[in-house]
PDB file of C-alpha atoms in Angstrom:
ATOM      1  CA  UNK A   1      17.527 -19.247   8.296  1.00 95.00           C
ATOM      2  CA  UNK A   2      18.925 -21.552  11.015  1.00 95.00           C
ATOM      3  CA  UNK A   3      21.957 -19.551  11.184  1.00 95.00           C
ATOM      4  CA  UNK A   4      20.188 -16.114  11.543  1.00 94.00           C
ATOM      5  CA  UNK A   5      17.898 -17.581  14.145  1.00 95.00           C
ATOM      6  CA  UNK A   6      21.177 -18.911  15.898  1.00 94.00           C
ATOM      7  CA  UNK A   7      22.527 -15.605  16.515  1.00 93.00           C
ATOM      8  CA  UNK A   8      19.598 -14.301  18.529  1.00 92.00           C
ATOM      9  CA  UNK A   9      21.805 -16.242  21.027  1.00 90.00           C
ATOM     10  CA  UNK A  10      24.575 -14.906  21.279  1.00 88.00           C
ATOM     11  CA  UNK A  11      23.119 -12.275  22.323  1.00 88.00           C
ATOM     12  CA  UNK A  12      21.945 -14.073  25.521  1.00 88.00           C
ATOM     13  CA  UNK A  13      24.500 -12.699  28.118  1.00 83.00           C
ATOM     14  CA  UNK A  14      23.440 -15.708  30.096  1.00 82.00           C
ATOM     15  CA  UNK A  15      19.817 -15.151  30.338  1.00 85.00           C
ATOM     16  CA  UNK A  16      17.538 -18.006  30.264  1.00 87.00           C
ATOM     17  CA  UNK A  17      15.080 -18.414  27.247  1.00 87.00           C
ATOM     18  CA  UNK A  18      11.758 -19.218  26.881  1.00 90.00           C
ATOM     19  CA  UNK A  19      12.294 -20.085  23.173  1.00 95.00           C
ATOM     20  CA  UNK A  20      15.124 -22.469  21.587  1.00 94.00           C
ATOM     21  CA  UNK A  21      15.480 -23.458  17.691  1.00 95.00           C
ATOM     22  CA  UNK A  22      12.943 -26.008  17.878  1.00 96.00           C
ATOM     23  CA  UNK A  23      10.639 -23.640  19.699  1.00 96.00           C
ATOM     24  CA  UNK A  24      10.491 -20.524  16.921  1.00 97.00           C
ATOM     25  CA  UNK A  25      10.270 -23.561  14.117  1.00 97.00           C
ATOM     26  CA  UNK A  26       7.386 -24.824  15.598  1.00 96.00           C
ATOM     27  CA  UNK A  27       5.899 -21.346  16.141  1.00 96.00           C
ATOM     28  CA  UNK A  28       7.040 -20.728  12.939  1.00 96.00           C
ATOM     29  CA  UNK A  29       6.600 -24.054  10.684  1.00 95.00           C
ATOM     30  CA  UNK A  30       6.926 -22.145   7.238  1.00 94.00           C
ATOM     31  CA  UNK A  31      10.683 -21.437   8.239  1.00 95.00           C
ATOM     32  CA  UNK A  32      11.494 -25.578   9.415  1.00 95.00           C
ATOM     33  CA  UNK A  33      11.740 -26.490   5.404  1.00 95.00           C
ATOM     34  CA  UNK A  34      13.742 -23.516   4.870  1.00 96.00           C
ATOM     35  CA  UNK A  35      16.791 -24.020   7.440  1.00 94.00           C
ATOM     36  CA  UNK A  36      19.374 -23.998   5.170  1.00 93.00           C
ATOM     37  CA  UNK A  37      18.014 -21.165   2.751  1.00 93.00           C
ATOM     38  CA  UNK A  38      19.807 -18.278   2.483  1.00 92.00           C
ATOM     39  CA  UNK A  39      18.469 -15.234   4.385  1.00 86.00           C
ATOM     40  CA  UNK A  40      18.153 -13.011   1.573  1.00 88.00           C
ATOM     41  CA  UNK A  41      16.065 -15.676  -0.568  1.00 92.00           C
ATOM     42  CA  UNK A  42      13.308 -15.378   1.902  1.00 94.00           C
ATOM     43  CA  UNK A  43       9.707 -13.429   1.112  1.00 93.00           C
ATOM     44  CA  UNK A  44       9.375 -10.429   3.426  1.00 93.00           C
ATOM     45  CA  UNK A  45       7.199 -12.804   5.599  1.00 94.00           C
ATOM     46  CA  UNK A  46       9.334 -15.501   5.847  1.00 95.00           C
ATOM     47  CA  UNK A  47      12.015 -12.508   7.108  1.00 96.00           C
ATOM     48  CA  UNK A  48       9.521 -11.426   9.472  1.00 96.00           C
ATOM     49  CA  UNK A  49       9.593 -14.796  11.419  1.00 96.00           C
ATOM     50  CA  UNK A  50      13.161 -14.809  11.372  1.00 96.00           C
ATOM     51  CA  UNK A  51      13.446 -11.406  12.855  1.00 96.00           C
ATOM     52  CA  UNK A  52      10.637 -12.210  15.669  1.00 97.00           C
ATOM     53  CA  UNK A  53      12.165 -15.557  16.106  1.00 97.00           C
ATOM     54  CA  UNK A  54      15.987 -14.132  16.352  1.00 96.00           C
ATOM     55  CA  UNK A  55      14.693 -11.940  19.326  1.00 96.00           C
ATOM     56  CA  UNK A  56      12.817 -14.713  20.828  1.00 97.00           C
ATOM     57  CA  UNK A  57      16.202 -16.647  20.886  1.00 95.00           C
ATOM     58  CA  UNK A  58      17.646 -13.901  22.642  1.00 95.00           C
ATOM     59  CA  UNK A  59      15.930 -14.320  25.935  1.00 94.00           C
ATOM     60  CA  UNK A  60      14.138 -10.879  26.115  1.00 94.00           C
ATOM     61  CA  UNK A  61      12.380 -10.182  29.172  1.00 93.00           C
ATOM     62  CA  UNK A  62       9.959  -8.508  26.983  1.00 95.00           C
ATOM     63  CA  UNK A  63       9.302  -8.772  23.274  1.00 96.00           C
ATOM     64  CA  UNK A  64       8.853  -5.314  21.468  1.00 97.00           C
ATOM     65  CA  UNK A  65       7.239  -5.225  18.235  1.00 97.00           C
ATOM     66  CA  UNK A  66       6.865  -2.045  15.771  1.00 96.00           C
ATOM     67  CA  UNK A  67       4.639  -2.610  13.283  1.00 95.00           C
ATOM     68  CA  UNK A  68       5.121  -6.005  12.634  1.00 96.00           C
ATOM     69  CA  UNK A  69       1.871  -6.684  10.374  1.00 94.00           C
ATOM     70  CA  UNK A  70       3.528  -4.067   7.137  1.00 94.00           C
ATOM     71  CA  UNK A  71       3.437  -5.021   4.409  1.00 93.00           C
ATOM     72  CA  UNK A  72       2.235  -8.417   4.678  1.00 93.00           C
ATOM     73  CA  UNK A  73       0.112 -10.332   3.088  1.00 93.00           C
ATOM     74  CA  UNK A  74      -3.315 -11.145   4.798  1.00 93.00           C
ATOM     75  CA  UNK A  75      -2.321 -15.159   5.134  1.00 93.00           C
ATOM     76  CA  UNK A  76       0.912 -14.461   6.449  1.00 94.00           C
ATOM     77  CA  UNK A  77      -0.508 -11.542   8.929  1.00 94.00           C
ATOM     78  CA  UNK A  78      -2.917 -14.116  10.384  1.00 93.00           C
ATOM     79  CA  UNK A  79      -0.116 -16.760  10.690  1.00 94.00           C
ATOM     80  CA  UNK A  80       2.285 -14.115  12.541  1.00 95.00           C
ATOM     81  CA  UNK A  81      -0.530 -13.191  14.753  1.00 95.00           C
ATOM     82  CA  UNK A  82      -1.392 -17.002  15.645  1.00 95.00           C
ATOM     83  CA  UNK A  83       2.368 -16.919  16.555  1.00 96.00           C
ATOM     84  CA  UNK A  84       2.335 -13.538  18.540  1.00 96.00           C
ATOM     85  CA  UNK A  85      -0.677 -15.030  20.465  1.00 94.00           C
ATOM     86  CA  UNK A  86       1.502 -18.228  21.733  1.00 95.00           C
ATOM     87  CA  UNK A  87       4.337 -15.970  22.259  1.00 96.00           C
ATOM     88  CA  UNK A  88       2.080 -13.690  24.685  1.00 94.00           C
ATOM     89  CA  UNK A  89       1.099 -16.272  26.945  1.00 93.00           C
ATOM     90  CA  UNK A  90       5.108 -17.145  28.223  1.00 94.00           C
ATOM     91  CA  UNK A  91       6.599 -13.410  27.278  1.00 94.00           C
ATOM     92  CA  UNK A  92       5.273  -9.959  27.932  1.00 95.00           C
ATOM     93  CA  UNK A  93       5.024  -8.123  24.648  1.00 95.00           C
ATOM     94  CA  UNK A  94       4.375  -4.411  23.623  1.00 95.00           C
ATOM     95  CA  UNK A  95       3.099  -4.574  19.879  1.00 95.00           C
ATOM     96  CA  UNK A  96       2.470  -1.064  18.176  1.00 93.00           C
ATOM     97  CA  UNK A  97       0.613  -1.693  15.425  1.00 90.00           C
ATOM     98  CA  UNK A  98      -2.288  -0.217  13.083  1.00 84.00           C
ATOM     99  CA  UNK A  99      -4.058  -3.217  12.214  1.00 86.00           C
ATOM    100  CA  UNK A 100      -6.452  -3.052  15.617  1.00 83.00           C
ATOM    101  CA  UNK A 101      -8.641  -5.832  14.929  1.00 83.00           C
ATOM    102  CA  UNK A 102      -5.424  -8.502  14.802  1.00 88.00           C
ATOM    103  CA  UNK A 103      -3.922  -6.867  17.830  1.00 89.00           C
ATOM    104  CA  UNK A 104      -6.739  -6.727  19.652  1.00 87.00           C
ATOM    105  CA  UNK A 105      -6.970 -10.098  19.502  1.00 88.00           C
ATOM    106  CA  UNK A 106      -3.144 -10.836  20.812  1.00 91.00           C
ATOM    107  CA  UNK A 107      -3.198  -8.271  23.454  1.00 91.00           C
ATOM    108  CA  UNK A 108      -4.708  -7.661  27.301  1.00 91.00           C
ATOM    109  CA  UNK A 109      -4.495  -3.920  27.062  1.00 92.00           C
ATOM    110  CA  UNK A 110      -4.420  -1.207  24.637  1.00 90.00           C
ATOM    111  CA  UNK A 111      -3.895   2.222  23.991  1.00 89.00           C
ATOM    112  CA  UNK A 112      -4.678   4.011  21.263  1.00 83.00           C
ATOM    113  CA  UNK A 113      -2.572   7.041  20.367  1.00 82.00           C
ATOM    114  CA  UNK A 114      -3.329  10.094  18.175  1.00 80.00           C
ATOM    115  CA  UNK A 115      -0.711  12.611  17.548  1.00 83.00           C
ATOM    116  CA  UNK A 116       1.426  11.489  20.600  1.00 86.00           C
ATOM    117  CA  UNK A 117      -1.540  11.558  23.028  1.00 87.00           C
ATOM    118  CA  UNK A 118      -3.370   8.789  24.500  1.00 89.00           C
ATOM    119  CA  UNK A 119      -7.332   9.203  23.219  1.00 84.00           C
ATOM    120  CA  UNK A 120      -8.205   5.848  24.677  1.00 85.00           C
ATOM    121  CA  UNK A 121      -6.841   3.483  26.812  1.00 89.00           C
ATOM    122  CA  UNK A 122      -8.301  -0.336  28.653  1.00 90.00           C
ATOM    123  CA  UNK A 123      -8.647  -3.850  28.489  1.00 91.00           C
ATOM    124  CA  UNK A 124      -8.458  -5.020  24.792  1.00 87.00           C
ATOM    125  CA  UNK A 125     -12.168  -6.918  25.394  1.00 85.00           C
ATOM    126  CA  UNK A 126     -13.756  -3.443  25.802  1.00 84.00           C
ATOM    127  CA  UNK A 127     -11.735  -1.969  23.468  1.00 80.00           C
ATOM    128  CA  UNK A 128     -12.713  -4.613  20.774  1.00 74.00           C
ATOM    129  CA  UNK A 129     -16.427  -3.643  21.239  1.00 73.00           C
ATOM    130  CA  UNK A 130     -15.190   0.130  20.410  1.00 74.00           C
ATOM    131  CA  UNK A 131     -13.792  -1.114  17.351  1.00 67.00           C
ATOM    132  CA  UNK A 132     -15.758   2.223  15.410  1.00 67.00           C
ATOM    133  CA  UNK A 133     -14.711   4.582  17.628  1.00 67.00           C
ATOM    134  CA  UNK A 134     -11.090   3.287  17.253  1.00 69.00           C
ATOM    135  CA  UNK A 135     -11.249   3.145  13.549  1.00 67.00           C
ATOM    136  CA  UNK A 136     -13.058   6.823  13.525  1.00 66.00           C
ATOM    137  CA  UNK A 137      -9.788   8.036  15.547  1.00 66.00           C
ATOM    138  CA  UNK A 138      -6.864   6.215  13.336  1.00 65.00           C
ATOM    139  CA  UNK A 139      -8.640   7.057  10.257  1.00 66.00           C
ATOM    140  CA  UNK A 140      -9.756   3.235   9.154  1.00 61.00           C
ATOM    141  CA  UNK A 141     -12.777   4.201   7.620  1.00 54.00           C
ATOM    142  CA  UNK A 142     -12.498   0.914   5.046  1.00 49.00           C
ATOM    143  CA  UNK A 143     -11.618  -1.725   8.152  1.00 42.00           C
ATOM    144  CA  UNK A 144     -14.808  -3.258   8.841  1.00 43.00           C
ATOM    145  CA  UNK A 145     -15.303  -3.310   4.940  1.00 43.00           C
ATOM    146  CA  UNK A 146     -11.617  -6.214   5.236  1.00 46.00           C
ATOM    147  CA  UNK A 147     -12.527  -7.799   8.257  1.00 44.00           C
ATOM    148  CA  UNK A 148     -15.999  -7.926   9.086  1.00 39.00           C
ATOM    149  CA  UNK A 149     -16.238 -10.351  11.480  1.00 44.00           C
ATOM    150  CA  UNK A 150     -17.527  -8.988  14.976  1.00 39.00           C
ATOM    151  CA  UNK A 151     -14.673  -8.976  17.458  1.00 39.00           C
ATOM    152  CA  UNK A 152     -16.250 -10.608  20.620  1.00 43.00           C
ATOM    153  CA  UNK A 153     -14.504 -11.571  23.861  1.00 42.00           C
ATOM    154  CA  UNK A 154     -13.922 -15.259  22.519  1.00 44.00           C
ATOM    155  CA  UNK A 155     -12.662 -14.255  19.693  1.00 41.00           C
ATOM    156  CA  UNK A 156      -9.993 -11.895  21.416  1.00 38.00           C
ATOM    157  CA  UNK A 157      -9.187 -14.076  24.183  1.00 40.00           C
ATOM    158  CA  UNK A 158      -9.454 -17.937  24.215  1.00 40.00           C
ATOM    159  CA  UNK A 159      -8.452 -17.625  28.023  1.00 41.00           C
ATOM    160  CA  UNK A 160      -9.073 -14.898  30.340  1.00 39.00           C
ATOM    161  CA  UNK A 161      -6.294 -12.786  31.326  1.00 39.00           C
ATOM    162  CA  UNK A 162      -6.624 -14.464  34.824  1.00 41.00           C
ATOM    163  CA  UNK A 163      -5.619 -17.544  32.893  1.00 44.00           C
ATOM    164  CA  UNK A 164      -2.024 -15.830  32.052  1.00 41.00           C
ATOM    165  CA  UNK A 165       0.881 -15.213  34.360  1.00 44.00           C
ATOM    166  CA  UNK A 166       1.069 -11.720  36.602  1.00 44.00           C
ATOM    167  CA  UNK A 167       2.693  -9.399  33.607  1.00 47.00           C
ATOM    168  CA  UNK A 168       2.118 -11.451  30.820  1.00 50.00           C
ATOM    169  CA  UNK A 169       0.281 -10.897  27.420  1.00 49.00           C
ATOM    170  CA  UNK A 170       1.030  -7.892  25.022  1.00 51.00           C
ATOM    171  CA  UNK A 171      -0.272  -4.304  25.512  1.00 51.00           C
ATOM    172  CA  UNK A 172      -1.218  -2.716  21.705  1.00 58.00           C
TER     173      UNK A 172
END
């Protein structure tokens, strides 16, 4: 694990990071006991962390995420979101990703896309509040069903966006 996290910089080329070791173990505190594991021993969560936290070590001036919720189990989704939400206040981040009502809650903006076209687009508070109309358009009948808390604006956003840095915080 330490060793695969490790190689995020090398691929630096000088660029100043917002995240050392110590930084993706404490965003990531399931991975500090396994340091020394082996990559390949790791659940597909556990590799998940290591991936994010590899490109975190890298310095990116942005953090791009596809999909990064598949697969996952619901406890290890909400942990990886909790994460992703830290992240977004010191990195921009673009997150594509089907589960709308966790990255609503990490992200300033959204789009949603159907087919290649955008059929919405705005600030992920308003967007939240559309949460039907979103699911009626990706085809999430069964969403509110897993996760039926409402999404209000303190639940998406413990700050405002003011709060964040000009360019920072993840668009879905």
């Amino acid at each position: 694990v330490e060793e695969n996290l490790l190689v995020g910089q090398s691929a630096r080329s000088g660029r100043d990071s917002e995240f050392e070791l110590d930084d993706v173990l404490n965003l990531f505190p399931a991975l500090a006991p396994l340091r020394k594991r082996d990559g390949w021993a790791l659940s597909g969560g556990e590799q998940q962390m290591v991936a994010i936290g590899r490109a975190l070590m890298a310095g990116p001036r942005m953090l791009m995420l596809d999909e990064p919720a598949l697969g996952l189990a619901p406890i290890v989704v909400a942990e990886l979101f909790a994460a992703l939400r830290e992240v977004s206040s010191r990195l921009p981040m673009l997150i594509v990703e089907q589960n709308t009502t966790m990255a609503l809650r990490v992200c300033t903006r959204a789009h949603v896309l159907v087919g290649g076209q955008i059929v919405m687009s705005g600030p992920s508070t308003e967007l939240g509040g559309r949460r039907e109309l979103i699911n009626q358009f990706l085809g999430q009948t069964d969403l509110d069903a897993a996760h039926p808390a409402p999404l209000d604006d303190a639940e998406l956003h413990h700050d405002s966006p003011s709060d964040r840095p000009a360019g920072k915080g993840p668009t879905l």
